[in-house]
Amino acid sequence: MADWLLVMLYDCRSVADRDRGIAAAIEAVKNGELVVIPTDTVYGIGADAFTPHAVTALLNAKGRDRHHPPPVLVGSRRTLDGLVFMLPSAARDLADAFWPGALTIVVEHSPSLQWDIGETNGSVAVRMPLHPVALEVLGETGPMAVSSANKTGQPPAVTAEEARQQLGYAVRAYLEAGPCPDPVPSTIVDLTGEVPQVLRRGAIPIEKLRDVVPDIEDVA
């Protein structure tokens, strides 16, 4: 195994390595560098959402352009209120019901936000993941632009090691927490129109969503 494969990866299943890894990831994000973190779906490659060159580096690492802006992960439900000008009641109800968890909601972001995450047309996809390592990092970094930790067209990584094999030196710190227990992508609901719409079927079935917001349409 090449020497570089022995560096940059922290095994968060070890208490000491977890502390070092989380500290390294927080420092990297604040310095505008990329990290790979575990989530409750698949591993994600992340950057500070408010550092444009870091978001550009994320898109470049994945092989995407600005027309595919990454979702934003947050570490608390309250953070969502700071990203939007006015949160629709359906978005509030869904977040209260399914966050932290595998639900991504698309909402109109506040026009005053000082960020550039790509061609968003004024909207942003936001999620609060149900994973202690991710939440600890996000609690210190604030909102992060995070996409699945893989090259575009390749399978999503279900371990940090798989992510490192694809992304290599593009990432400053990899946080390993073992295989994802349920590597099903999050369900995506668009709440920017008059009627909520499921854009992607995922871990949360539409029947459960309709228990909270009955008029959701399935256009996936």
Coordinates of C-alpha atoms in Angstrom, one line a residue:
M1 CA 0.0 0.0 0.0
A2 CA 1.3 3.4 -0.9
D3 CA 2.5 5.7 1.9
W4 CA -0.1 8.4 1.2
L5 CA -2.9 5.9 1.9
L6 CA -1.7 5.7 5.5
V7 CA -2.2 9.4 6.1
M8 CA -5.2 11.8 6.3
L9 CA -7.7 9.1 7.5
Y10 CA -8.9 9.1 11.1
D11 CA -10.7 6.1 12.5
C12 CA -13.5 7.7 14.6
R13 CA -14.3 4.3 16.1
S14 CA -11.3 4.9 18.3
V15 CA -11.9 7.6 21.0
A16 CA -8.5 9.2 20.6
D17 CA -8.6 9.1 16.8
R18 CA -12.1 10.4 16.8
D19 CA -11.1 13.5 18.8
R20 CA -8.1 14.1 16.5
G21 CA -10.1 13.5 13.4
I22 CA -12.9 15.8 14.3
A23 CA -10.4 18.6 15.3
A24 CA -8.6 18.1 12.0
A25 CA -11.8 18.2 10.0
I26 CA -13.0 21.4 11.7
E27 CA -9.6 23.1 11.2
A28 CA -9.6 22.0 7.5
V29 CA -13.1 23.3 6.8
K30 CA -12.3 26.7 8.5
N31 CA -9.2 26.9 6.3
G32 CA -11.2 26.4 3.2
E33 CA -10.2 22.8 2.6
L34 CA -12.2 19.7 1.9
V35 CA -13.1 16.9 4.3
V36 CA -15.0 13.6 4.0
I37 CA -17.4 12.8 6.8
P38 CA -19.8 10.0 7.6
T39 CA -23.6 10.6 7.5
D40 CA -26.6 8.4 8.1
T41 CA -26.9 7.8 4.3
V42 CA -23.5 7.7 2.5
Y43 CA -20.2 9.4 3.1
G44 CA -20.1 13.0 2.1
I45 CA -17.3 15.3 0.8
G46 CA -17.8 18.7 2.4
A47 CA -16.6 22.3 2.4
D48 CA -17.5 25.5 4.1
A49 CA -20.6 26.7 2.4
F50 CA -19.5 30.4 2.7
T51 CA -16.0 29.9 1.2
P52 CA -16.5 30.0 -2.6
H53 CA -13.1 28.6 -3.6
A54 CA -13.7 25.7 -1.2
V55 CA -17.1 24.9 -2.9
T56 CA -15.4 25.2 -6.3
A57 CA -12.7 22.7 -5.1
L58 CA -15.5 20.4 -4.0
L59 CA -17.2 20.5 -7.4
N60 CA -13.8 20.0 -9.1
A61 CA -13.0 17.0 -6.9
K62 CA -16.3 15.3 -7.9
G63 CA -16.0 16.3 -11.6
R64 CA -19.1 18.5 -11.5
D65 CA -19.8 22.0 -12.8
R66 CA -21.7 24.9 -11.2
H67 CA -24.9 23.8 -12.7
H68 CA -25.0 21.0 -10.1
P69 CA -24.7 22.9 -6.8
P70 CA -24.2 20.7 -3.7
P71 CA -26.7 20.4 -0.9
V72 CA -26.0 22.1 2.4
L73 CA -25.8 20.2 5.7
V74 CA -26.6 21.9 9.0
G75 CA -25.9 20.8 12.5
S76 CA -29.1 22.0 14.1
R77 CA -32.7 22.7 13.2
R78 CA -32.3 26.4 14.2
T79 CA -29.6 26.9 11.6
L80 CA -32.3 26.4 8.9
D81 CA -34.0 29.6 9.9
G82 CA -30.9 31.6 9.3
L83 CA -30.6 30.3 5.7
V84 CA -34.1 31.3 4.5
F85 CA -36.0 34.5 4.2
M86 CA -39.3 32.9 5.0
L87 CA -39.6 29.2 5.8
P88 CA -42.8 27.6 4.5
S89 CA -44.9 25.9 7.1
A90 CA -44.7 22.6 5.2
A91 CA -40.9 22.8 5.4
R92 CA -41.0 23.6 9.1
D93 CA -43.3 20.6 9.7
L94 CA -41.2 18.2 7.7
A95 CA -38.0 19.3 9.4
D96 CA -39.5 19.0 12.8
A97 CA -40.8 15.5 12.0
F98 CA -37.8 14.0 10.2
W99 CA -34.6 15.9 11.3
P100 CA -32.1 14.8 12.0
G101 CA -32.5 12.2 9.4
A102 CA -32.6 11.3 5.7
L103 CA -34.8 14.1 4.4
T104 CA -33.4 16.9 2.2
I105 CA -35.7 19.9 1.7
V106 CA -35.3 22.4 -1.1
V107 CA -36.2 25.9 0.0
E108 CA -35.6 29.5 -1.2
H109 CA -32.5 30.8 0.5
S110 CA -32.2 34.3 1.8
P111 CA -30.9 36.7 -0.9
S112 CA -28.6 38.3 1.7
L113 CA -26.5 35.2 2.2
Q114 CA -22.9 35.8 1.4
W115 CA -22.2 32.5 -0.4
D116 CA -21.8 31.1 -3.9
I117 CA -22.5 27.3 -4.1
G118 CA -23.2 27.3 -7.8
E119 CA -26.2 28.0 -10.1
T120 CA -28.9 27.6 -7.5
N121 CA -31.6 29.9 -9.0
G122 CA -32.2 31.2 -5.5
S123 CA -32.9 27.8 -3.8
V124 CA -30.9 25.5 -1.7
A125 CA -31.2 21.8 -0.7
V126 CA -30.7 21.5 3.1
R127 CA -30.4 18.5 5.4
M128 CA -29.5 17.8 9.0
P129 CA -27.9 14.3 9.1
L130 CA -28.5 11.8 11.9
H131 CA -24.8 10.9 12.6
P132 CA -22.9 12.0 15.7
V133 CA -19.6 12.6 14.0
A134 CA -21.2 14.8 11.2
L135 CA -23.2 16.7 13.8
E136 CA -20.1 17.4 15.9
V137 CA -18.2 18.8 13.0
L138 CA -21.2 20.8 11.8
G139 CA -21.7 22.2 15.2
E140 CA -18.3 23.9 15.0
T141 CA -18.1 24.7 11.3
G142 CA -21.6 25.9 10.6
P143 CA -23.4 25.1 7.3
M144 CA -21.3 23.0 4.9
A145 CA -21.7 22.3 1.2
V146 CA -21.7 18.5 1.1
S147 CA -22.2 16.0 -1.7
S148 CA -21.7 12.3 -1.9
A149 CA -18.0 11.4 -1.5
N150 CA -17.4 10.0 -4.9
K151 CA -16.4 11.0 -8.4
T152 CA -19.4 11.7 -10.6
G153 CA -20.5 8.5 -12.3
Q154 CA -18.8 6.3 -9.7
P155 CA -20.6 4.4 -6.8
P156 CA -21.2 6.5 -3.7
A157 CA -18.7 5.7 -1.0
V158 CA -20.0 3.7 2.0
T159 CA -16.7 4.0 3.9
A160 CA -14.1 6.8 4.2
E161 CA -11.5 4.4 2.7
E162 CA -13.7 4.0 -0.4
A163 CA -13.9 7.7 -0.6
R164 CA -10.2 8.1 -0.3
Q165 CA -9.6 5.7 -3.1
Q166 CA -11.7 7.9 -5.4
L167 CA -10.8 11.4 -4.2
G168 CA -7.2 11.0 -2.9
Y169 CA -5.2 14.2 -2.2
A170 CA -8.2 16.5 -3.1
V171 CA -9.4 16.0 0.5
R172 CA -7.5 17.2 3.6
A173 CA -9.1 14.9 6.2
Y174 CA -11.1 11.7 6.0
L175 CA -13.2 10.6 9.0
E176 CA -13.8 6.9 9.0
A177 CA -16.8 5.6 11.1
G178 CA -17.2 2.2 9.4
P179 CA -19.6 1.1 6.7
C180 CA -22.9 3.1 6.3
P181 CA -25.6 1.1 8.1
D182 CA -28.2 2.0 5.4
P183 CA -26.7 3.5 2.3
V184 CA -29.9 4.7 0.8
P185 CA -29.9 8.3 -0.4
S186 CA -32.1 10.9 1.3
T187 CA -35.5 11.7 0.1
I188 CA -35.6 15.1 -1.5
V189 CA -38.7 17.3 -1.3
D190 CA -39.0 20.6 -3.2
L191 CA -40.9 23.3 -1.1
T192 CA -40.3 26.3 -3.4
G193 CA -43.6 26.0 -5.2
E194 CA -47.2 26.1 -4.2
V195 CA -47.4 22.3 -3.8
P196 CA -44.6 20.3 -2.1
Q197 CA -43.1 17.8 -4.5
V198 CA -40.9 14.7 -4.0
L199 CA -38.0 15.1 -6.4
R200 CA -36.1 12.0 -5.4
R201 CA -37.4 8.9 -3.6
G202 CA -35.2 7.8 -0.8
A203 CA -34.9 6.5 2.7
I204 CA -38.1 8.2 3.9
P205 CA -41.2 6.8 2.0
I206 CA -43.7 9.2 0.6
E207 CA -46.4 7.7 2.8
K208 CA -44.6 8.9 5.9
L209 CA -44.2 12.4 4.4
R210 CA -47.9 12.5 3.7
D211 CA -48.6 11.8 7.3
V212 CA -47.1 15.2 8.0
V213 CA -47.9 17.1 4.7
P214 CA -50.8 15.3 3.0
D215 CA -50.7 17.3 -0.3
I216 CA -47.1 16.3 -1.3
E217 CA -46.9 15.2 -4.9
D218 CA -44.6 12.5 -6.2
V219 CA -42.9 13.7 -9.4
A220 CA -39.7 11.6 -9.0

